[in-house]
Structures are given as structure tokens and as C-alpha cells.
mmCIF file of C-alpha atoms in Angstrom:
data_model
loop_
_atom_site.group_PDB
_atom_site.id
_atom_site.type_symbol
_atom_site.label_atom_id
_atom_site.label_comp_id
_atom_site.label_asym_id
_atom_site.label_seq_id
_atom_site.Cartn_x
_atom_site.Cartn_y
_atom_site.Cartn_z
ATOM 1 C CA MET W 1 -14.657 -9.107 -20.137
ATOM 2 C CA ASN W 2 -10.666 -8.652 -18.924
ATOM 3 C CA LYS W 3 -9.709 -11.740 -17.852
ATOM 4 C CA ILE W 4 -8.404 -9.907 -14.537
ATOM 5 C CA LEU W 5 -11.524 -8.269 -13.890
ATOM 6 C CA LEU W 6 -13.942 -11.740 -14.736
ATOM 7 C CA ALA W 7 -11.391 -13.279 -12.382
ATOM 8 C CA LEU W 8 -12.362 -11.174 -9.696
ATOM 9 C CA SER W 9 -15.682 -10.894 -10.726
ATOM 10 C CA ILE W 10 -15.633 -14.481 -10.406
ATOM 11 C CA LEU W 11 -13.779 -14.550 -6.431
ATOM 12 C CA VAL W 12 -16.333 -11.681 -5.275
ATOM 13 C CA LEU W 13 -19.642 -13.665 -6.020
ATOM 14 C CA ASN W 14 -17.826 -16.458 -4.775
ATOM 15 C CA GLY W 15 -17.160 -15.102 -2.031
ATOM 16 C CA CYS W 16 -20.496 -15.693 -0.274
ATOM 17 C CA THR W 17 -20.198 -19.002 -0.271
ATOM 18 C CA SER W 18 -17.793 -21.247 2.074
ATOM 19 C CA GLN W 19 -16.433 -24.196 1.709
ATOM 20 C CA SER W 20 -17.654 -26.118 4.858
ATOM 21 C CA SER W 21 -19.210 -29.350 3.996
ATOM 22 C CA GLN W 22 -22.869 -27.770 4.717
ATOM 23 C CA ASP W 23 -21.798 -24.812 1.858
ATOM 24 C CA THR W 24 -23.528 -22.402 4.188
ATOM 25 C CA PRO W 25 -23.012 -18.948 3.124
ATOM 26 C CA THR W 26 -20.839 -16.753 4.524
ATOM 27 C CA GLU W 27 -22.792 -13.052 4.873
ATOM 28 C CA PHE W 28 -20.221 -10.105 4.498
ATOM 29 C CA PRO W 29 -20.769 -8.151 8.245
ATOM 30 C CA GLU W 30 -21.905 -4.701 9.163
ATOM 31 C CA LEU W 31 -19.064 -3.074 9.301
ATOM 32 C CA THR W 32 -19.366 0.558 11.174
ATOM 33 C CA GLY W 33 -16.660 2.909 12.554
ATOM 34 C CA ILE W 34 -13.753 4.416 10.379
ATOM 35 C CA TYR W 35 -11.533 1.387 10.730
ATOM 36 C CA LEU W 36 -13.908 -0.968 9.579
ATOM 37 C CA GLY W 37 -15.392 -1.833 12.713
ATOM 38 C CA GLN W 38 -11.763 -3.249 13.953
ATOM 39 C CA SER W 39 -10.717 -3.414 17.751
ATOM 40 C CA GLU W 40 -7.315 -0.969 17.886
ATOM 41 C CA PRO W 41 -4.094 -2.451 18.453
ATOM 42 C CA GLY W 42 -1.340 -1.711 20.254
ATOM 43 C CA LEU W 43 2.422 -1.287 20.459
ATOM 44 C CA SER W 44 2.223 -4.567 18.751
ATOM 45 C CA PRO W 45 0.889 -5.176 15.435
ATOM 46 C CA GLU W 46 -2.292 -7.179 14.571
ATOM 47 C CA ILE W 47 -3.886 -8.655 11.729
ATOM 48 C CA PHE W 48 -5.963 -5.747 10.027
ATOM 49 C CA ALA W 49 -9.774 -6.641 9.727
ATOM 50 C CA PRO W 50 -9.022 -10.808 9.397
ATOM 51 C CA ASN W 51 -11.156 -12.580 7.519
ATOM 52 C CA ILE W 52 -12.490 -9.141 5.110
ATOM 53 C CA ILE W 53 -9.432 -7.773 3.967
ATOM 54 C CA SER W 54 -6.832 -10.101 5.118
ATOM 55 C CA THR W 55 -7.860 -13.085 4.225
ATOM 56 C CA GLY W 56 -5.430 -16.067 4.121
ATOM 57 C CA MET W 57 -5.325 -14.462 -0.173
ATOM 58 C CA SER W 58 -2.310 -12.090 -0.391
ATOM 59 C CA GLU W 59 -3.255 -8.648 -0.024
ATOM 60 C CA LEU W 60 -1.099 -5.606 0.693
ATOM 61 C CA ASN W 61 -1.447 -1.841 0.762
ATOM 62 C CA ALA W 62 -3.807 -0.002 3.175
ATOM 63 C CA CYS W 63 -5.054 3.323 2.004
ATOM 64 C CA PHE W 64 -7.718 5.239 3.501
ATOM 65 C CA SER W 65 -9.458 8.746 2.076
ATOM 66 C CA PRO W 66 -8.179 11.661 4.105
ATOM 67 C CA ASP W 67 -12.275 11.461 5.519
ATOM 68 C CA PHE W 68 -12.218 7.723 5.926
ATOM 69 C CA SER W 69 -15.130 7.582 3.581
ATOM 70 C CA GLU W 70 -12.784 5.079 0.884
ATOM 71 C CA PHE W 71 -10.994 2.310 1.950
ATOM 72 C CA LEU W 72 -8.266 0.796 -0.558
ATOM 73 C CA TYR W 73 -5.990 -2.294 -1.027
ATOM 74 C CA THR W 74 -4.275 -4.350 -3.541
ATOM 75 C CA ILE W 75 -5.120 -8.230 -4.015
ATOM 76 C CA ILE W 76 -2.255 -10.649 -5.941
ATOM 77 C CA THR W 77 -4.860 -12.965 -7.568
ATOM 78 C CA ASP W 78 -3.394 -16.602 -7.887
ATOM 79 C CA ASP W 79 -1.906 -16.001 -11.740
ATOM 80 C CA ASP W 80 0.129 -12.948 -10.248
ATOM 81 C CA GLN W 81 -2.347 -10.101 -11.222
ATOM 82 C CA TYR W 82 -2.498 -6.931 -8.951
ATOM 83 C CA VAL W 83 -5.801 -5.443 -8.652
ATOM 84 C CA ILE W 84 -7.093 -2.485 -6.543
ATOM 85 C CA MET W 85 -10.070 -2.975 -4.306
ATOM 86 C CA THR W 86 -12.223 -0.203 -3.052
ATOM 87 C CA MET W 87 -14.367 -0.154 -0.162
ATOM 88 C CA SER W 88 -17.084 2.765 0.711
ATOM 89 C CA TYR W 89 -18.069 4.553 3.809
ATOM 90 C CA LEU W 90 -21.620 4.812 2.976
ATOM 91 C CA GLU W 91 -24.805 5.757 5.586
ATOM 92 C CA GLY W 92 -22.478 4.517 8.593
ATOM 93 C CA LYS W 93 -21.350 1.465 7.383
ATOM 94 C CA TRP W 94 -18.485 -0.203 4.780
ATOM 95 C CA THR W 95 -19.669 -1.420 2.119
ATOM 96 C CA LYS W 96 -18.193 -4.879 0.303
ATOM 97 C CA PRO W 97 -15.139 -4.659 -1.175
ATOM 98 C CA LYS W 98 -15.295 -4.365 -4.998
ATOM 99 C CA VAL W 99 -12.577 -3.410 -7.862
ATOM 100 C CA ALA W 100 -11.598 -0.181 -7.945
ATOM 101 C CA SER W 101 -13.581 2.187 -11.230
ATOM 102 C CA PHE W 102 -9.756 2.787 -12.869
ATOM 103 C CA SER W 103 -8.432 -0.865 -11.652
ATOM 104 C CA GLY W 104 -9.320 -4.733 -13.268
ATOM 105 C CA THR W 105 -7.778 -3.774 -17.051
ATOM 106 C CA SER W 106 -3.736 -4.240 -16.176
ATOM 107 C CA SER W 107 -1.991 -5.075 -12.790
ATOM 108 C CA ASP W 108 -2.377 -1.987 -10.851
ATOM 109 C CA ALA W 109 -1.119 -1.314 -6.996
ATOM 110 C CA ASP W 110 0.345 0.911 -4.337
ATOM 111 C CA PRO W 111 -2.742 3.492 -3.984
ATOM 112 C CA PHE W 112 -1.860 6.142 -2.261
ATOM 113 C CA ILE W 113 -4.669 9.604 -1.851
ATOM 114 C CA THR W 114 -3.353 12.953 -1.146
ATOM 115 C CA ALA W 115 -3.810 15.059 2.037
ATOM 116 C CA ASP W 116 -6.465 17.085 0.428
ATOM 117 C CA GLY W 117 -8.276 14.078 -1.449
ATOM 118 C CA LYS W 118 -8.393 15.166 -4.601
ATOM 119 C CA TRP W 119 -5.760 12.776 -6.283
ATOM 120 C CA LEU W 120 -5.201 9.213 -6.007
ATOM 121 C CA TYR W 121 -1.554 8.099 -7.473
ATOM 122 C CA PHE W 122 -0.722 4.310 -7.880
ATOM 123 C CA VAL W 123 1.381 2.007 -10.187
ATOM 124 C CA SER W 124 0.435 -0.019 -13.419
ATOM 125 C CA LYS W 125 1.475 -2.126 -15.956
ATOM 126 C CA ARG W 126 -0.853 -0.556 -18.395
ATOM 127 C CA ASN W 127 0.189 0.849 -21.640
ATOM 128 C CA ALA W 128 -0.012 4.440 -22.047
ATOM 129 C CA SER W 129 -0.701 4.049 -25.632
ATOM 130 C CA HIS W 130 -3.921 2.224 -25.268
ATOM 131 C CA SER W 131 -2.101 -0.727 -26.944
ATOM 132 C CA LYS W 132 -3.252 -4.108 -25.592
ATOM 133 C CA LYS W 133 0.324 -5.351 -24.908
ATOM 134 C CA ILE W 134 1.004 -5.478 -21.148
ATOM 135 C CA LYS W 135 3.895 -3.688 -20.247
ATOM 136 C CA GLU W 136 6.702 -5.308 -18.205
ATOM 137 C CA ASP W 137 7.720 -2.213 -15.949
ATOM 138 C CA TRP W 138 5.667 -0.573 -13.334
ATOM 139 C CA ASP W 139 4.879 3.475 -14.097
ATOM 140 C CA ILE W 140 3.150 6.019 -11.801
ATOM 141 C CA TRP W 141 -0.377 7.031 -12.426
ATOM 142 C CA ARG W 142 -2.948 9.307 -10.779
ATOM 143 C CA VAL W 143 -6.479 9.695 -10.631
ATOM 144 C CA GLU W 144 -8.443 12.844 -10.086
ATOM 145 C CA LYS W 145 -11.566 12.838 -8.043
ATOM 146 C CA ILE W 146 -13.901 14.780 -9.779
ATOM 147 C CA GLY W 147 -17.305 14.624 -7.728
ATOM 148 C CA ASN W 148 -17.424 11.774 -5.779
ATOM 149 C CA GLU W 149 -16.017 9.500 -8.634
ATOM 150 C CA TRP W 150 -12.077 9.050 -9.674
ATOM 151 C CA SER W 151 -11.327 9.932 -13.379
ATOM 152 C CA ASN W 152 -9.429 8.128 -16.343
ATOM 153 C CA PRO W 153 -6.037 7.144 -15.246
ATOM 154 C CA GLN W 154 -3.532 9.805 -16.766
ATOM 155 C CA LYS W 155 0.253 8.793 -16.645
ATOM 156 C CA LEU W 156 2.867 10.957 -14.719
ATOM 157 C CA GLY W 157 4.949 13.114 -17.067
ATOM 158 C CA GLY W 158 8.384 14.861 -16.761
ATOM 159 C CA ASP W 159 11.323 12.560 -15.488
ATOM 160 C CA ILE W 160 8.773 10.659 -13.035
ATOM 161 C CA ASN W 161 8.513 7.156 -15.172
ATOM 162 C CA SER W 162 11.370 5.514 -16.855
ATOM 163 C CA GLU W 163 12.002 2.051 -18.756
ATOM 164 C CA THR W 164 12.427 0.735 -15.165
ATOM 165 C CA ASN W 165 9.847 -0.032 -12.419
ATOM 166 C CA ASP W 166 8.556 3.025 -11.110
ATOM 167 C CA ILE W 167 6.883 2.268 -7.589
ATOM 168 C CA TYR W 168 4.825 3.252 -4.502
ATOM 169 C CA PRO W 169 4.066 6.996 -4.819
ATOM 170 C CA SER W 170 4.229 9.223 -1.496
ATOM 171 C CA LEU W 171 3.110 12.382 -0.951
ATOM 172 C CA THR W 172 3.544 15.530 1.566
ATOM 173 C CA LYS W 173 0.571 17.650 2.422
ATOM 174 C CA ASP W 174 2.466 19.771 0.018
ATOM 175 C CA ARG W 175 2.546 17.297 -2.816
ATOM 176 C CA THR W 176 6.275 16.601 -2.862
ATOM 177 C CA LEU W 177 6.353 13.277 -4.219
ATOM 178 C CA TYR W 178 8.299 10.533 -3.234
ATOM 179 C CA TYR W 179 8.892 6.975 -5.006
ATOM 180 C CA SER W 180 11.529 4.508 -5.516
ATOM 181 C CA SER W 181 12.678 3.614 -9.167
ATOM 182 C CA GLY W 182 15.335 2.254 -10.755
ATOM 183 C CA LYS W 183 16.451 4.776 -13.198
ATOM 184 C CA ASP W 184 19.994 5.109 -12.435
ATOM 185 C CA ARG W 185 21.153 1.717 -11.130
ATOM 186 C CA GLY W 186 18.598 -0.979 -12.901
ATOM 187 C CA ASN W 187 15.693 -3.006 -11.497
ATOM 188 C CA ASP W 188 18.211 -4.515 -9.374
ATOM 189 C CA ASN W 189 19.280 -1.598 -7.417
ATOM 190 C CA ASN W 190 16.002 1.080 -6.878
ATOM 191 C CA ASP W 191 16.625 4.047 -5.161
ATOM 192 C CA LEU W 192 14.592 6.389 -3.500
ATOM 193 C CA TYR W 193 13.676 10.100 -5.482
ATOM 194 C CA TYR W 194 11.628 13.016 -4.527
ATOM 195 C CA ALA W 195 10.027 15.758 -6.767
ATOM 196 C CA LEU W 196 8.522 18.643 -5.842
ATOM 197 C CA SER W 197 5.389 19.873 -7.033
ATOM 198 C CA ASN W 198 4.949 22.755 -9.061
ATOM 199 C CA GLY W 199 1.576 23.415 -9.649
ATOM 200 C CA ASN W 200 -0.303 20.137 -11.320
ATOM 201 C CA GLU W 201 3.094 18.527 -12.323
ATOM 202 C CA PHE W 202 6.521 17.916 -10.921
ATOM 203 C CA GLU W 203 10.194 19.071 -10.817
ATOM 204 C CA PRO W 204 12.950 17.100 -11.654
ATOM 205 C CA SER W 205 13.337 14.340 -9.488
ATOM 206 C CA VAL W 206 16.570 14.282 -6.848
ATOM 207 C CA ARG W 207 17.779 11.071 -5.796
ATOM 208 C CA LEU W 208 18.141 10.889 -2.115
ATOM 209 C CA ASN W 209 21.605 11.114 -0.445
ATOM 210 C CA ASP W 210 23.781 7.585 0.279
ATOM 211 C CA SER W 211 22.336 7.484 4.104
ATOM 212 C CA ILE W 212 18.999 6.522 2.356
ATOM 213 C CA ASN W 213 20.406 5.164 -0.891
ATOM 214 C CA THR W 214 22.951 2.314 -0.109
ATOM 215 C CA HIS W 215 21.320 -0.966 -1.188
ATOM 216 C CA TRP W 216 17.685 -1.886 -2.762
ATOM 217 C CA GLU W 217 15.355 0.711 -1.363
ATOM 218 C CA GLY W 218 11.413 0.384 -2.385
ATOM 219 C CA ASP W 219 8.344 1.003 -0.957
ATOM 220 C CA VAL W 220 8.671 4.752 0.630
ATOM 221 C CA PHE W 221 6.346 6.097 3.070
ATOM 222 C CA ILE W 222 6.850 10.541 3.647
ATOM 223 C CA SER W 223 5.106 11.182 6.451
ATOM 224 C CA PRO W 224 2.819 14.637 5.589
ATOM 225 C CA ASP W 225 4.881 17.102 7.045
ATOM 226 C CA GLU W 226 7.831 15.129 5.906
ATOM 227 C CA ASP W 227 9.939 15.277 8.898
ATOM 228 C CA TYR W 228 10.060 11.056 8.874
ATOM 229 C CA ILE W 229 10.419 8.434 6.264
ATOM 230 C CA ILE W 230 9.896 4.892 6.523
ATOM 231 C CA TYR W 231 10.863 2.413 4.041
ATOM 232 C CA TRP W 232 12.185 -1.459 2.753
ATOM 233 C CA SER W 233 15.285 -1.950 2.185
ATOM 234 C CA SER W 234 17.146 -5.184 0.762
ATOM 235 C CA GLY W 235 20.518 -5.851 0.722
ATOM 236 C CA ARG W 236 21.458 -4.374 4.199
ATOM 237 C CA PRO W 237 23.137 -7.330 6.937
ATOM 238 C CA ASP W 238 18.987 -7.771 7.706
ATOM 239 C CA LYS W 239 16.397 -6.500 4.774
ATOM 240 C CA GLY W 240 13.054 -5.006 6.297
ATOM 241 C CA LEU W 241 11.289 -1.969 6.740
ATOM 242 C CA TYR W 242 13.379 1.238 8.208
ATOM 243 C CA ILE W 243 13.277 4.554 9.078
ATOM 244 C CA SER W 244 14.614 7.787 9.354
ATOM 245 C CA PHE W 245 14.536 11.194 10.529
ATOM 246 C CA ASN W 246 14.731 14.789 9.011
ATOM 247 C CA ASN W 247 17.364 16.749 10.972
ATOM 248 C CA ASP W 248 17.175 20.185 9.255
ATOM 249 C CA GLY W 249 17.411 18.832 5.557
ATOM 250 C CA GLU W 250 19.545 15.760 6.397
ATOM 251 C CA TRP W 251 18.266 12.271 6.727
ATOM 252 C CA THR W 252 19.342 10.196 10.025
ATOM 253 C CA LEU W 253 21.085 7.200 9.536
ATOM 254 C CA PRO W 254 17.967 4.837 9.022
ATOM 255 C CA ILE W 255 17.173 2.650 11.855
ATOM 256 C CA ARG W 256 15.582 -0.711 11.354
ATOM 257 C CA MET W 257 12.252 -1.461 12.626
ATOM 258 C CA ASN W 258 12.257 -3.756 15.823
ATOM 259 C CA GLU W 259 11.169 -7.387 15.776
ATOM 260 C CA GLU W 260 7.938 -7.187 16.020
ATOM 261 C CA ILE W 261 7.626 -4.744 13.088
ATOM 262 C CA ASN W 262 10.426 -7.070 11.387
ATOM 263 C CA LYS W 263 9.297 -10.706 12.166
ATOM 264 C CA THR W 264 10.348 -12.222 8.383
ATOM 265 C CA GLY W 265 12.162 -9.303 6.943
ATOM 266 C CA ASN W 266 9.584 -9.285 4.067
ATOM 267 C CA GLU W 267 7.544 -6.654 5.834
ATOM 268 C CA PHE W 268 6.706 -3.595 3.129
ATOM 269 C CA CYS W 269 4.210 -1.387 1.853
ATOM 270 C CA PRO W 270 4.643 1.064 5.226
ATOM 271 C CA ILE W 271 2.180 3.904 5.141
ATOM 272 C CA VAL W 272 0.174 5.810 8.390
ATOM 273 C CA SER W 273 -3.330 6.870 8.589
ATOM 274 C CA PRO W 274 -4.370 9.961 7.522
ATOM 275 C CA ASP W 275 -5.462 11.103 11.649
ATOM 276 C CA GLY W 276 -1.748 9.454 12.717
ATOM 277 C CA LYS W 277 -2.688 6.910 14.934
ATOM 278 C CA PHE W 278 -1.593 3.923 13.443
ATOM 279 C CA PHE W 279 1.076 2.824 10.956
ATOM 280 C CA PHE W 280 0.190 -0.298 8.740
ATOM 281 C CA PHE W 281 2.477 -2.752 6.838
ATOM 282 C CA THR W 282 2.467 -6.001 4.817
ATOM 283 C CA SER W 283 3.941 -8.802 6.337
ATOM 284 C CA ASP W 284 4.102 -12.654 4.860
ATOM 285 C CA ARG W 285 4.494 -13.717 8.359
ATOM 286 C CA ILE W 286 2.684 -17.137 9.863
ATOM 287 C CA VAL W 287 0.170 -16.780 12.523
ATOM 288 C CA ASP W 288 -1.216 -19.615 15.124
ATOM 289 C CA ASN W 289 -4.093 -19.057 14.367
ATOM 290 C CA LYS W 290 -6.237 -20.916 16.973
ATOM 291 C CA GLU W 291 -9.271 -20.554 15.624
ATOM 292 C CA SER W 292 -10.360 -21.025 11.929
ATOM 293 C CA LYS W 293 -12.750 -18.584 11.017
ATOM 294 C CA ARG W 294 -14.184 -18.520 7.132
ATOM 295 C CA SER W 295 -13.424 -15.713 4.945
ATOM 296 C CA PHE W 296 -15.880 -13.421 3.083
ATOM 297 C CA PHE W 297 -13.093 -14.357 -0.078
ATOM 298 C CA SER W 298 -13.589 -18.064 -0.547
ATOM 299 C CA THR W 299 -9.784 -19.360 -1.147
ATOM 300 C CA SER W 300 -7.864 -23.100 -1.110
ATOM 301 C CA ASN W 301 -6.499 -21.631 2.282
ATOM 302 C CA MET W 302 -9.461 -19.292 3.680
ATOM 303 C CA ASN W 303 -7.160 -17.849 7.118
ATOM 304 C CA PRO W 304 -4.257 -15.322 6.993
ATOM 305 C CA GLY W 305 -1.109 -15.993 9.018
ATOM 306 C CA ASN W 306 -0.680 -18.722 6.545
ATOM 307 C CA GLY W 307 2.717 -17.634 4.917
ATOM 308 C CA LYS W 308 1.039 -15.232 2.310
ATOM 309 C CA ASN W 309 1.082 -11.294 2.641
ATOM 310 C CA ASP W 310 -1.307 -9.988 4.937
ATOM 311 C CA ILE W 311 -1.969 -6.151 5.746
ATOM 312 C CA TYR W 312 -0.561 -5.525 9.825
ATOM 313 C CA TRP W 313 -1.571 -2.649 11.457
ATOM 314 C CA VAL W 314 -0.025 -0.867 15.036
ATOM 315 C CA ASN W 315 -0.189 2.310 17.274
ATOM 316 C CA ALA W 316 1.552 4.530 15.375
ATOM 317 C CA SER W 317 3.374 6.093 18.524
ATOM 318 C CA ILE W 318 5.959 3.234 17.868
ATOM 319 C CA ILE W 319 7.570 6.044 15.631
ATOM 320 C CA GLU W 320 7.856 8.746 17.961
ATOM 321 C CA LYS W 321 10.008 5.809 20.331
ATOM 322 C CA TYR W 322 12.477 5.786 17.098
ATOM 323 C CA ARG W 323 12.276 9.808 17.329
ATOM 324 C CA ASN W 324 13.226 9.775 20.984
ATOM 325 C CA SER W 325 15.202 6.769 21.744
ATOM 326 C CA GLY W 326 16.867 6.262 18.070
ATOM 327 C CA ARG W 327 16.531 2.484 18.456
#
């Protein structure tokens, strides 16, 4: 068995065992409702599904299918491997997390499902030549939904992928692809690009203008209607998540999102739920956990908010406040 799959298999199996002195099993809870049975947040970010999804390990990404029948996220293992996990909503409740069918043989991350539910895009360090050698840089891949299963992965063609990191695919409802790449300035200076769909492939990529691309830009979320963009930027006076709006085809000057969002500057992986109600992101902020609860996954530090990556969510109405107020 591949070492990544083996490590995750052990982790999932051990996840039902707590580390208490009594070694009492921690059962996976029954989760109902499209948001895993979680109480919906207001205008202040909250950890998403604490001790279920955000567990005190290192988790990122939050991808729901358009019909809310599947949820995917990414775990970073102790040996720095990235694995995409999936849960299914079956017969009114969510299944336990498991390794996605197309993941686990190499580092994979950043899942994104298109608005029609037909394609799932992600990034991977797998080698397209079927060589066992792991690539050093990330490329963008996709799988197609055939029946109830995802197909074998296929690497995007054209000029999308390069010899540098090509990361964080996000698509509009018209399938225009946005992503981040170091193809022009190297991995130390990633820029944001878009590529129009021409059916099953993409037109040549276009670099966004200099109002967006000024430093290191990555982890880009494009709204379904292409009317706003949220991305992570580093190298500015304050790193973190920024938002810009489409004004008749021109992107406005980016606004750094407020301190409730950008608590540490290491906030990334922005995405909005398919119904437009909630904004998800990842943060390594430390939270004062007054109650210690055991997580489904068994780890050395079992509580979220411990300085590792956790997934947060907040009411997406904050986006309109930025649009209306400009701050």
C-alpha cells in the first residue's frame, strides 16, 4: 500500500479511539443537514465542524458539491503530505471522512467542483508520465463525475501547467478558470491568471492586471458570476486575504479583509458555499478552547485552534459590506 494511504488508513482507524486514560472509544457523531449539522455562524468567523473536520491536525479547503451531497477538504499529514478527504450525504446523514478515490497516492489539495457538478479540479504533485518519482511543483488536474463516481485524474493541457507551482483552481459558472502560477515570475512571485473555456479545454491564459498582481498572489476564489475575487497576497505591507470587485471588466483596487478575517495574516483557501450563504477560509490562529473535547481523528494535540490550520466559516453577507462600503 502507498505510504500516504497507509498513514491515512491508520489515522482513520485510530480516529475512533480516544487518548484518555480509560481509552474510551470516540464514536463518529450522526451529522444531519447540509452543513454537517453545524450551527450557522454570523458575522464573526467560527471554526467549522470542530473536532470533526477541524480537529487539531492541519486541515484546509472546504468544498461542497452544488447539491450538497459531497464535502471535500484536505489534511496535511505529519510528514507534510497533502491528502484530499471526502464525506457523502446519504440517507439524510453524513458518512465518516475517507480518502477521496482519486487521492492518496501523492500530495493532492485544493478541490473545487464546477457549478454543474460535472468536474472536480484539484492540484497534485503526481507525475503524469506514471513515473513513481514525485514532482516538486504543483499542477492542476481534474476528474469527471461519471454516475456516482469520479473518473481517473487527467492533467490539464494547454498552457495552464508550467514548471513552477500552478495552484488553487476556481471556476465561474461559465467555466472560466482562475488560478495562481509562477510561470512568468517564478515561485517567489506567483500571479493570478484566467483562461476562458472553449468547450472541453481552455484558451491561452491571461494574466490579471497590475491592480491585482503586484506581489505574491495565490489561493484565488472567483465568484460564479465573476463579479468579485478573493485571494491571498504576501509581500504587501499586510499579508492576508484581499477582495476586489469587477467594475465593467476592470478589477477595483484590492481591499484587505478586516481583522476578524485576517487575524494572523496566514488566512488562505477562500471559497464561498454553492448557495452563496457562507464564506469559508483556512487560518492558523490560536483560539482559547475553554472546553477540551476529543476529536474523531486521534492526534497528539486533539483540539482545533492550536496554531495549526483549521477551517473557518462566516456569513457571506460580509462580502456585500465590502462592495457597498469599500472597506
